[in-house]
Short mmCIF file of C-alpha atoms in Angstrom, two decimals:
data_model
loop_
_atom_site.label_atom_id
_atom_site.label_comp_id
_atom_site.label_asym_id
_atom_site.label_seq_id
_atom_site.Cartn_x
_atom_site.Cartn_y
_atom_site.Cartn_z
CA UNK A 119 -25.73 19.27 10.10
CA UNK A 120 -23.10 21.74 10.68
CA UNK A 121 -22.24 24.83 8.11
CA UNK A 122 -19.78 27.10 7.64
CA UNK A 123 -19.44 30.20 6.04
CA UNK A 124 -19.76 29.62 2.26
CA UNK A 125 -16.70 29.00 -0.23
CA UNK A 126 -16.36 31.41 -2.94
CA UNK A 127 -13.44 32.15 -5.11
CA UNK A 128 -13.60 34.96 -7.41
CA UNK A 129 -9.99 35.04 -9.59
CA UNK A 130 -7.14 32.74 -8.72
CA UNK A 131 -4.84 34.54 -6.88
CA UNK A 132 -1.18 35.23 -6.92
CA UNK A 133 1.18 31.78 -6.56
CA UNK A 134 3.17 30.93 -3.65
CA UNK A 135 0.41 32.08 -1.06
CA UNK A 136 -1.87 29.80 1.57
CA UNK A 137 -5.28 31.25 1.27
CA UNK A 138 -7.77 30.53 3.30
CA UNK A 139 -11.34 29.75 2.06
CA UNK A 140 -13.64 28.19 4.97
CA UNK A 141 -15.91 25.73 2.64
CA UNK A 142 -19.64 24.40 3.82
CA UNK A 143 -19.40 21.55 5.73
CA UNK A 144 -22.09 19.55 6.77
CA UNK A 145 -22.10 15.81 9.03
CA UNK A 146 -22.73 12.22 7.77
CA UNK A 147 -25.42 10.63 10.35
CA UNK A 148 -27.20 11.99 13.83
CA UNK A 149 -27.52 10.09 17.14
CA UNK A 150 -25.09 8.60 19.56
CA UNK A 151 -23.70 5.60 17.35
CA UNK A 152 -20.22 7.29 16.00
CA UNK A 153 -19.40 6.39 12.29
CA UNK A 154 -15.82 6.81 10.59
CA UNK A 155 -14.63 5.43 7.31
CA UNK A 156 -10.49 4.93 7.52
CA UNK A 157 -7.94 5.37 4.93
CA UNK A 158 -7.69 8.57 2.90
CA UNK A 159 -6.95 5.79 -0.21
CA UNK A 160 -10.02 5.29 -1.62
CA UNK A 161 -13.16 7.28 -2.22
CA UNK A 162 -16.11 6.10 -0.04
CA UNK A 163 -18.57 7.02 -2.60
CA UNK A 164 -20.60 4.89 -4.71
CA UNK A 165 -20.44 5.63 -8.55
CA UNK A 166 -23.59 7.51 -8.79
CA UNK A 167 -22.31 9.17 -5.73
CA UNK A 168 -26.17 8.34 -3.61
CA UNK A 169 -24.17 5.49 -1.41
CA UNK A 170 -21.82 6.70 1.02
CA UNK A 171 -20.02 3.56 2.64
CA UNK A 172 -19.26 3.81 7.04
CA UNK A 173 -18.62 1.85 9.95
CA UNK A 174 -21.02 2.22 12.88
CA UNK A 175 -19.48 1.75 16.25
CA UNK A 176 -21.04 2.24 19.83
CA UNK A 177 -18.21 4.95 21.44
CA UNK A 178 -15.65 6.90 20.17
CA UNK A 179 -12.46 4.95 21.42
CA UNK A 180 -11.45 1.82 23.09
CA UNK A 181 -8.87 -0.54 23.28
CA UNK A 182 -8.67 -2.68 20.28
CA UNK A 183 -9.87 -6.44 21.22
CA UNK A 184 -10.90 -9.35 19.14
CA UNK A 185 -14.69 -8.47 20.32
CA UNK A 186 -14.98 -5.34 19.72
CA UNK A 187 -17.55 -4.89 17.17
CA UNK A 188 -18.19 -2.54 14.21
CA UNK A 189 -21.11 -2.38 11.48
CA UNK A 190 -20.36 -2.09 8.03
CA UNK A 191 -22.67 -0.40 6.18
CA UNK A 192 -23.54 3.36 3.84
CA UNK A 193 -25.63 6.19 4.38
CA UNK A 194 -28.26 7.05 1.62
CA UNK A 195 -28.07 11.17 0.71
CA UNK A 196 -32.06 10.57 -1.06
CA UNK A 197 -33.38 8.96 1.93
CA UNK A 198 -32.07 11.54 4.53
CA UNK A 199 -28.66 10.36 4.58
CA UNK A 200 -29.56 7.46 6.99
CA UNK A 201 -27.06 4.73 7.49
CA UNK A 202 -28.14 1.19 6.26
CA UNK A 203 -25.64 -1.65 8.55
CA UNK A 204 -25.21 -4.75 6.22
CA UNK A 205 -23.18 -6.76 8.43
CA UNK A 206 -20.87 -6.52 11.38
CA UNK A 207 -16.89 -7.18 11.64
CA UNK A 208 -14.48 -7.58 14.44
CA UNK A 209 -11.48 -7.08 11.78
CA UNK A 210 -10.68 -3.71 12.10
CA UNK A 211 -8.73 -0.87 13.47
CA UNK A 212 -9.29 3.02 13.84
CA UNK A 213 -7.29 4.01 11.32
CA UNK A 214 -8.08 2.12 8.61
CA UNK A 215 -11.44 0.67 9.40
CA UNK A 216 -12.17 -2.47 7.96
CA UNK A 217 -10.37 -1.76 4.30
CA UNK A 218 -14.05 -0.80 3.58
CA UNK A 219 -14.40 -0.49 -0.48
CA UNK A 220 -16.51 -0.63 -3.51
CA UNK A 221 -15.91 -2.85 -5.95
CA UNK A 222 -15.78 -0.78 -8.97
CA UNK A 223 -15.11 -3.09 -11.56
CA UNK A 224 -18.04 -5.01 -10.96
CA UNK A 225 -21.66 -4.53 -11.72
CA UNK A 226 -24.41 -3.19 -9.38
CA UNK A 227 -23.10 -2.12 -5.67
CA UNK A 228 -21.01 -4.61 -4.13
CA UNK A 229 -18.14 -3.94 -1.34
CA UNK A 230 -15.57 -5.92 0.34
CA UNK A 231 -14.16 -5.92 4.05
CA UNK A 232 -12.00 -7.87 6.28
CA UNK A 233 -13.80 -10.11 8.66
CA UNK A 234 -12.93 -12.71 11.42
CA UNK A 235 -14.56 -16.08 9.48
CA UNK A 236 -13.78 -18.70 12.49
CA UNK A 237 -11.91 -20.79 9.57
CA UNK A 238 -8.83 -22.11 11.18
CA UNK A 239 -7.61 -23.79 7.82
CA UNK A 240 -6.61 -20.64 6.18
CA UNK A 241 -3.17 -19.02 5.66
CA UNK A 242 -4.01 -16.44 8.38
CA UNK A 243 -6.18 -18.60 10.79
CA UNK A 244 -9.66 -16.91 11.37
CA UNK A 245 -8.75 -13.91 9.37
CA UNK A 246 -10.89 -13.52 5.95
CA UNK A 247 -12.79 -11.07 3.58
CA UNK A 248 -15.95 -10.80 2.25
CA UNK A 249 -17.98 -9.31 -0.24
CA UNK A 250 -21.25 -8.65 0.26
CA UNK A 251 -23.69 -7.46 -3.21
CA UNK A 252 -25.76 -4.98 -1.88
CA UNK A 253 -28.59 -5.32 -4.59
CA UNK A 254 -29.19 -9.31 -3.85
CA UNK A 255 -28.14 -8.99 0.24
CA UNK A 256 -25.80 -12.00 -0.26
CA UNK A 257 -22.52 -12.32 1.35
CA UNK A 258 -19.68 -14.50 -0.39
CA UNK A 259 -16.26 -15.03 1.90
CA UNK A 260 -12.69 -14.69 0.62
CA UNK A 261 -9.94 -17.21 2.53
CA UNK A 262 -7.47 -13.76 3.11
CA UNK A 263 -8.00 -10.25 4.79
CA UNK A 264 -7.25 -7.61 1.72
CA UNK A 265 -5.30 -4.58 1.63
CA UNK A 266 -6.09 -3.17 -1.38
CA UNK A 267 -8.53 -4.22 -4.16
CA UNK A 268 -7.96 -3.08 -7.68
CA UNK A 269 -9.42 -0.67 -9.54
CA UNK A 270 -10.78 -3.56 -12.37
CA UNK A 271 -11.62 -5.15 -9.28
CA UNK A 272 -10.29 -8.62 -10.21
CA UNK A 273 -7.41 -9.03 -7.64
CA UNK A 274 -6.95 -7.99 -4.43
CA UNK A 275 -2.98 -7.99 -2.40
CA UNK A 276 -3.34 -9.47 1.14
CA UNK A 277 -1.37 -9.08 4.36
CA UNK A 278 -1.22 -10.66 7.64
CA UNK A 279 -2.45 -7.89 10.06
CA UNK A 280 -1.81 -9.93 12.79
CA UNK A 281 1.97 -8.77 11.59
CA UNK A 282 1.00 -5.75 11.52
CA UNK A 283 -0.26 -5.43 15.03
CA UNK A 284 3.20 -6.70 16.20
CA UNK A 285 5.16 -4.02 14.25
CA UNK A 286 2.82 -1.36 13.61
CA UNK A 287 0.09 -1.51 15.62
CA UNK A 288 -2.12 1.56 14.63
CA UNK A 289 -2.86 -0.57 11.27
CA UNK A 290 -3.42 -4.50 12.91
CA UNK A 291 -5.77 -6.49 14.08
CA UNK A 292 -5.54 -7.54 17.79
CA UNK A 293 -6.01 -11.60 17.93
CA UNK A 294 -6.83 -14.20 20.98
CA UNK A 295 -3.96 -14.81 23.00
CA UNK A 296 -1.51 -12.46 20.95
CA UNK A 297 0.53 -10.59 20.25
CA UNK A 298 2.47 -13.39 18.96
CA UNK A 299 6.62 -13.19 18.39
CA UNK A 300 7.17 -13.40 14.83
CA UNK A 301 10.18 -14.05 12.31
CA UNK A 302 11.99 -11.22 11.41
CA UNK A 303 12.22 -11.87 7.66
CA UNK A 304 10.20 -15.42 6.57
CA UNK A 305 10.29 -16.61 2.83
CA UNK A 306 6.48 -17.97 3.11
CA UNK A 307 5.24 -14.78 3.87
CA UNK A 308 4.80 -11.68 2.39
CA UNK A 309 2.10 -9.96 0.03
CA UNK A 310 -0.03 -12.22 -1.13
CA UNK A 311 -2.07 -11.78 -4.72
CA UNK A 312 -6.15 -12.87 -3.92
CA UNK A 313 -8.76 -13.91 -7.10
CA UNK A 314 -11.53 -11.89 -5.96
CA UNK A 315 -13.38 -14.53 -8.33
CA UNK A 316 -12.06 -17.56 -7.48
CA UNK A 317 -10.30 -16.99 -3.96
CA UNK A 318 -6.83 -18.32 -5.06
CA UNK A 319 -3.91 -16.70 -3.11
CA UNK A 320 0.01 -16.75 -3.94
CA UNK A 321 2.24 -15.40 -2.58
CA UNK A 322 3.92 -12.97 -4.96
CA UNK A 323 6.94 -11.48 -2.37
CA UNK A 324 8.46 -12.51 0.63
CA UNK A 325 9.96 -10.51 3.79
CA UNK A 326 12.85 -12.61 2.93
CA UNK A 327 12.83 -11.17 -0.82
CA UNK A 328 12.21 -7.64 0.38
CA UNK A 329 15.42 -8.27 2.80
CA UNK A 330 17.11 -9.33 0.06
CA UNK A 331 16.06 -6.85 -2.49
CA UNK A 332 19.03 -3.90 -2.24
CA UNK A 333 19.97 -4.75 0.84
CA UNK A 334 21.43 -2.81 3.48
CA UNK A 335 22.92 -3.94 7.26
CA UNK A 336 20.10 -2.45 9.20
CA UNK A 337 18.43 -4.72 7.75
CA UNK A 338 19.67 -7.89 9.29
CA UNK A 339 18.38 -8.29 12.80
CA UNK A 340 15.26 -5.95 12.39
CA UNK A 341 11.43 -7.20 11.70
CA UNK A 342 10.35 -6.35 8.04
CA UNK A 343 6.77 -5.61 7.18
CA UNK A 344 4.57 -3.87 4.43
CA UNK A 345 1.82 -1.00 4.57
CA UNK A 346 0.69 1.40 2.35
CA UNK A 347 0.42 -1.05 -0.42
CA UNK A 348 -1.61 0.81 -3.50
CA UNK A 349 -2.93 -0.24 -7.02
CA UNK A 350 -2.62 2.44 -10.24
CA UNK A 351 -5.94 2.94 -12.19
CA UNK A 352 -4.87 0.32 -14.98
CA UNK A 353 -4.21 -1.98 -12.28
CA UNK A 354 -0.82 -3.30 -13.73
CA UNK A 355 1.32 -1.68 -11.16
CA UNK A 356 1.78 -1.58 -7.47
CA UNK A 357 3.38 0.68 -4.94
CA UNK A 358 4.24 -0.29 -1.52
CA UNK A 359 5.70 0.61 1.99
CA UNK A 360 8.78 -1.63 2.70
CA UNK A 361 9.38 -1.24 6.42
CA UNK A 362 12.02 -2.40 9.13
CA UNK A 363 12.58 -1.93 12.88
CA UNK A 364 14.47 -3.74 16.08
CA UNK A 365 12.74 -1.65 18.24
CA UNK A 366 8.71 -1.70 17.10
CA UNK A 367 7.42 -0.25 20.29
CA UNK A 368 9.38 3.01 18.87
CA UNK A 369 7.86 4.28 15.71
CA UNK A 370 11.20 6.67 15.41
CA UNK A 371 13.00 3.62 14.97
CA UNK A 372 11.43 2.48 11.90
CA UNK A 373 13.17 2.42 8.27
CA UNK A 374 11.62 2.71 4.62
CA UNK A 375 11.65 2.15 1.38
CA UNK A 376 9.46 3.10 -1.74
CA UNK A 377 9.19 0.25 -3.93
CA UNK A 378 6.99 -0.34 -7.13
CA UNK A 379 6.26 -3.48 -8.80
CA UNK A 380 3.58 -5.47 -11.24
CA UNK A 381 0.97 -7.21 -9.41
CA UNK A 382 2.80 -11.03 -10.27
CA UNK A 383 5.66 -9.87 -8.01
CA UNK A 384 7.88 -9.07 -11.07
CA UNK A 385 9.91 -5.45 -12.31
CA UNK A 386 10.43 -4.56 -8.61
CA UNK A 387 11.99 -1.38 -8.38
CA UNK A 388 13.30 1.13 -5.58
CA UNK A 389 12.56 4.56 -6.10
CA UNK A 390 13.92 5.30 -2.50
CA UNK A 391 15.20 4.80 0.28
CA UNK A 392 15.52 6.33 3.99
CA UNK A 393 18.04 4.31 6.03
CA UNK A 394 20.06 6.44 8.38
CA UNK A 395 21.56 6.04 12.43
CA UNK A 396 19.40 5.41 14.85
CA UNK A 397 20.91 6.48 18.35
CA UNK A 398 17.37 5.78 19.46
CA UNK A 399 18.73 1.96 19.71
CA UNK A 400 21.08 2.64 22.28
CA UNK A 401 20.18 0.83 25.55
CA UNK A 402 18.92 3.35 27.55
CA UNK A 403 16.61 5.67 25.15
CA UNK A 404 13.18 6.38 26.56
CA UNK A 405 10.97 5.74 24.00
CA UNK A 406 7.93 6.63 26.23
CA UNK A 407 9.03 9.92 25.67
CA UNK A 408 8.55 10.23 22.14
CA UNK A 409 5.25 11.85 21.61
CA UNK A 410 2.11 10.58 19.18
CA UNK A 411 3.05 12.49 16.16
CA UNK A 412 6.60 12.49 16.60
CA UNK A 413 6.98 9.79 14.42
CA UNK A 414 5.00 11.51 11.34
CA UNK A 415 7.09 14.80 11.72
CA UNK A 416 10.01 12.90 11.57
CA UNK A 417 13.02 14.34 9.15
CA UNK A 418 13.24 10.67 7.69
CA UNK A 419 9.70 9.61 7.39
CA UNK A 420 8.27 7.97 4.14
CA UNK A 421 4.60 7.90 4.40
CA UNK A 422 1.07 8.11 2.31
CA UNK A 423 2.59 7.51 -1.14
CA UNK A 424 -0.45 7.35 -3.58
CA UNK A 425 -0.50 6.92 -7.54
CA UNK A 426 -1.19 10.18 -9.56
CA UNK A 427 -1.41 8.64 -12.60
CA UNK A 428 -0.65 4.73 -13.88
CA UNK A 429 2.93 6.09 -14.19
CA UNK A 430 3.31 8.43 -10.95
CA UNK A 431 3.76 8.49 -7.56
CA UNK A 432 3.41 11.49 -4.93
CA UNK A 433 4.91 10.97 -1.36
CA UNK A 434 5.96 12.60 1.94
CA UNK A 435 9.86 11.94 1.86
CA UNK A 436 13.47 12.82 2.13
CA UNK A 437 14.68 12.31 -1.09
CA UNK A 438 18.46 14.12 -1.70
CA UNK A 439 18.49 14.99 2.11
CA UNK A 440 15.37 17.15 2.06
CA UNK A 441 12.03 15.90 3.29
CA UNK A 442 8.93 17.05 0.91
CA UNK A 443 6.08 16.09 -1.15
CA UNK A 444 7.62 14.25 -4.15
CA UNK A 445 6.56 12.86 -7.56
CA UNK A 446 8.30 10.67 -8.60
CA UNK A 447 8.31 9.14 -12.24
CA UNK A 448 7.69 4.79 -11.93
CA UNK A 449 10.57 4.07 -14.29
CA UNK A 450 14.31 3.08 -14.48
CA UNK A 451 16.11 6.20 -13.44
CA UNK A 452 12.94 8.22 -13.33
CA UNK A 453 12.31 12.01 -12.09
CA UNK A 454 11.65 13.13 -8.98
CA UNK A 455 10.11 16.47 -9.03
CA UNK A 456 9.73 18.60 -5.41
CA UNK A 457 5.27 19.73 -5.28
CA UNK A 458 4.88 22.76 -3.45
CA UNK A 459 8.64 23.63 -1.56
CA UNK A 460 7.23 26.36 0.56
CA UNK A 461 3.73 25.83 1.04
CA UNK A 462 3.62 21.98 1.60
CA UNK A 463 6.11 21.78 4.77
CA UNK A 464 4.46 18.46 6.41
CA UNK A 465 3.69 15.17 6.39
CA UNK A 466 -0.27 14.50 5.12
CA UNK A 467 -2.33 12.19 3.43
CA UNK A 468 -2.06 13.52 -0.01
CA UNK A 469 -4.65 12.23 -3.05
CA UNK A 470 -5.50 14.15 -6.74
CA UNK A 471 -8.98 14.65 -7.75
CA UNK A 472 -10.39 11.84 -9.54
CA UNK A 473 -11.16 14.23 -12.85
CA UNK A 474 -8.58 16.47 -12.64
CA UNK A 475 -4.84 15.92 -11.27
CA UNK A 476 -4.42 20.00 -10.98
CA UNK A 477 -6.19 19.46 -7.38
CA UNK A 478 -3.91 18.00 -4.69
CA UNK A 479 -6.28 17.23 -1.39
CA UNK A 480 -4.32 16.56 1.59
CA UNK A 481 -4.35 17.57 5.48
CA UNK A 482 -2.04 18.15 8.36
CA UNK A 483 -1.17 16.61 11.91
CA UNK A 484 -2.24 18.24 15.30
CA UNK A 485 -0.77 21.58 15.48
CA UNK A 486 1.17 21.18 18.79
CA UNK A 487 -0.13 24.05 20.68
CA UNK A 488 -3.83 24.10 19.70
CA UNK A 489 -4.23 20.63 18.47
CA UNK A 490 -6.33 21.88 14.95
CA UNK A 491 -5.24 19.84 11.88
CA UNK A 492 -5.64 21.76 8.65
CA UNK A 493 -7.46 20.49 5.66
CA UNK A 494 -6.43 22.04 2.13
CA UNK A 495 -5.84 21.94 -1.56
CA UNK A 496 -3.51 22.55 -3.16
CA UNK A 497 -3.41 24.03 -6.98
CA UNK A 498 -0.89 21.97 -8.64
CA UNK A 499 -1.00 24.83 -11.78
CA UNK A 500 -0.86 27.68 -9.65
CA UNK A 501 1.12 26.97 -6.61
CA UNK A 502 -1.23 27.88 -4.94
CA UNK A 503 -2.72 26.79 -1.37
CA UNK A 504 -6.68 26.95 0.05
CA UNK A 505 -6.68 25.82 3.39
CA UNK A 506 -10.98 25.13 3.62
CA UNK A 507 -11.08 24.06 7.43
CA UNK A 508 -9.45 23.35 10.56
CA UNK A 509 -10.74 20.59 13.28
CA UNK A 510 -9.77 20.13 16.58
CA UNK A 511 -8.71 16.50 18.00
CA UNK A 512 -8.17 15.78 21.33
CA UNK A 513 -4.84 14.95 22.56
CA UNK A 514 -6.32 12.67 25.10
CA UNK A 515 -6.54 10.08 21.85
CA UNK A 516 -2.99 8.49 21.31
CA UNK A 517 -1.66 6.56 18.29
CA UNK A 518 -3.69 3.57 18.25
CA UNK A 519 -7.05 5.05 18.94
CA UNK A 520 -6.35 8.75 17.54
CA UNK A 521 -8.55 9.77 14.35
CA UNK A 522 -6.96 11.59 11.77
CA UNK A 523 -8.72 13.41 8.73
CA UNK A 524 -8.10 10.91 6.29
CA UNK A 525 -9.59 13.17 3.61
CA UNK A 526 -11.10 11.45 0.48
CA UNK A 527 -12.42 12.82 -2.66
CA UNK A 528 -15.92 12.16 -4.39
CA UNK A 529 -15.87 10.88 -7.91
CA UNK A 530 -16.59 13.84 -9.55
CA UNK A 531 -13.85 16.10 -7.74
CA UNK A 532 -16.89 18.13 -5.68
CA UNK A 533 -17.09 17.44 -2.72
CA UNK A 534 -14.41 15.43 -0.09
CA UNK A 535 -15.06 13.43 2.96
CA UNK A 536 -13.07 13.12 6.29
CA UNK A 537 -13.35 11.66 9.87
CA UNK A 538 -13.43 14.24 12.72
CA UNK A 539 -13.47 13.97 16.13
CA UNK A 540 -14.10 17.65 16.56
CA UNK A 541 -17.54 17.37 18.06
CA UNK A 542 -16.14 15.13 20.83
CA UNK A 543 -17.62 12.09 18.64
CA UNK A 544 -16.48 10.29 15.79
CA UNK A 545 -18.00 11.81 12.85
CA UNK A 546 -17.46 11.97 9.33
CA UNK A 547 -18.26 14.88 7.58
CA UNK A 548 -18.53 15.74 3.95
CA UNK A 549 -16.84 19.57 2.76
CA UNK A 550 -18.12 20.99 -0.77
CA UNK A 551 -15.16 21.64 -2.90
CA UNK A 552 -16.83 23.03 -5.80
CA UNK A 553 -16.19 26.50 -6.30
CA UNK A 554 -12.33 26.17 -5.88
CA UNK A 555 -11.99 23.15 -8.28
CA UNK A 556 -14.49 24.16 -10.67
CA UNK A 557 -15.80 21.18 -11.45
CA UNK A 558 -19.66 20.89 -12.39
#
């Protein structure tokens, strides 16, 4: 257990100012397994907020493989916050785990994660889900890896990570014999829609849609994929990372789109769009020399869009010419209002407290001279900015392996939760928020 000094805020001060306000922090798990939960997405709480879901792994980096083997599991805070496995996967990365999550809209404590199932016969061959009921210890397999489960926890939307390990490979799974080439834009692939009850899968958009879908030239002889792909609390609209590259060993080279949708595929709409040259295509660019975290500091980046509300969208993007956090209003010809101008200059991974969307949590990449990353709120009311701790990450970890904050909120808007490497081992640690947001 590690503390800091502790977090007290008197008055609110005056707007427009980064204060900074060290909060108690204290680590998840002891020993020398190394635990990490993913995505900044979801919360890895439980509802009564005892359960705290994990991934055990042996070391704190290496090469992605087929075999490389995690355990899935939670620790319990009222039995000394030890970590109970439940099963193992090999479907996973370290950055987003093994899409780890509870399934809220069902009774008792279940959670679903991606697995390798050794079922050939499926749409992405060996690739599955399962869901495992924590109460009973059964285990009931899904035919398709999920991205993202929704909140009433009916439906989940499904991607082929092999893809993704082609084009992006931070957020893939590595497979036997691969990577594979793949078609740039197929029309019998896509995002699927799973029945989390059933199993069912259709596919509700192609690449070949998405190409299609306000099309631009860049488009034509690049690789299309989808990430970031995110369910509103109703669960009756989706938001989603449209992506294209001809040069996917170049992360620079990449080009996005913000796109919404319903989850049958229907009322897509574009709420932006970041197309612009890329002289990194000429022949003789040296992509080697573009360093890990170029790509996220890039001018055109659109990254870590996240609902607000069932109705709004925040975002890292360049929308007008000038890159920011943006809302942006879901609707035909909606707003787009700039959050924070002056005091929220970079890309993070942004998310609102689940009780009160005054709190913005987010983080920052490696500073490039001491290699801290930041981790803040931000008072949507005030304009205000608490900066509550900074952690050190080794540059020796590069894109694929590298382990960023990912900070996610408790349900009652408390306490948050990130992944540090600070300690030289993978660690996640849990920060009390309390006495900034108020909450009781």
């Amino acid at each position: 257990m590690i503390a800091s000094s502790t977090c007290i805020v008197n008055r609110l001060p005056e707007s427009g100012r980064i204060v900074n306000l060290k909060c108690p922090v204290r680590r998840l798990g002891s020993g020398e397994r190394h635990h990490f939960f993913g995505y900044y997405n979801k919360s890895a709480w439980d509802r009564t907020g005892r359960y705290v879901l994990g991934n055990q792994v042996a070391m704190m980096d290496a090469p992605l493989t087929p075999q490389l083997m995690a355990k899935v599991g939670y620790f319990d805070i009222e039995d000394r916050e030890t970590f109970h496995a439940i099963d193992t996967t090999t479907a996973w990365n370290w950055q987003m785990g093994c899409q780890l999550q509870w399934l809220d809209g069902e009774p008792g404590r279940k959670v679903i994660y991606n697995a390798r199932t050794g079922d050939l016969s499926t749409r992405y061959p060996g690739f599955g889900a399962a869901i495992f009921d924590i109460d009973t210890a059964t285990k009931t397999t899904l035919p398709m890896p999920v991205y993202v489960c929704a909140p009433n926890s009916r439906y989940a939307l499904c991607v082929d990570y092999r893809r993704l390990y082609v084009t992006h490979e931070t957020i893939g799974y590595s497979e036997r014999g691969g990577p594979f080439p793949m078609q740039l834009a197929p029309a019998d692939d896509g995002i699927h829609r799973l029945d989390l009850a059933t199993g069912e899968t259709v596919l509700i958009v192609s690449y070949d849609d998405l190409r299609s879908f306000h099309y631009v030239p860049s488009m034509q002889n690049a690789i299309h994929w989808v990430s970031h792909i995110e369910i509103n609390a109703a669960s009756s609209r989706v938001l989603f990372l449209h992506r294209w590259t001809e040069r996917t060993a170049d992360e620079t080279c990449f080009l996005h789109r913000l796109i919404t949708m319903n989850p049958d595929g229907s009322c897509m709409r574009l709420l932006d769009c970041s197309d612009h040259p890329l002289p990194q295509l000429a022949e003789h660019f040296d992509s080697s020399a573009v360093g890990t975290f170029d790509y996220e500091k890039s001018e055109y980046q659109i990254s870590h869009p996240l609902w607000q509300d069932d109705s709004h969208v925040i975002v890292w993007g360049p929308h007008a010419g000038s890159i920011h956090y943006h809302l942006y209003e879901d609707s035909d010809n909606g707003s787009v209002e700039v959050i924070g101008r002056d005091l929220l200059t970079e890309n993070g991974h942004m998310s609102f407290s689940p009780v009160d969307t005054r709190w913005l949590l987010s983080d920052t990449y490696p500073d490039s001279r001491t290699n801290t990353r930041i981790l803040f709120l931000y008072d949507m009311h005030e304009d205000v900015r608490y900066d509550i701790g900074e952690f050190y990450a080794s540059p020796d970890l590069k894109k694929e392996n590298r382990c960023d904050l990912h900070p996610r909120w408790n349900r009652n808007g408390r306490a948050v939760c990130i992944d540090s490497v600070h300690e030289d081992a993978r660690r996640m640690y849990v920060i009390d928020v309390a006495q900034i947001t108020g909450t009781r």
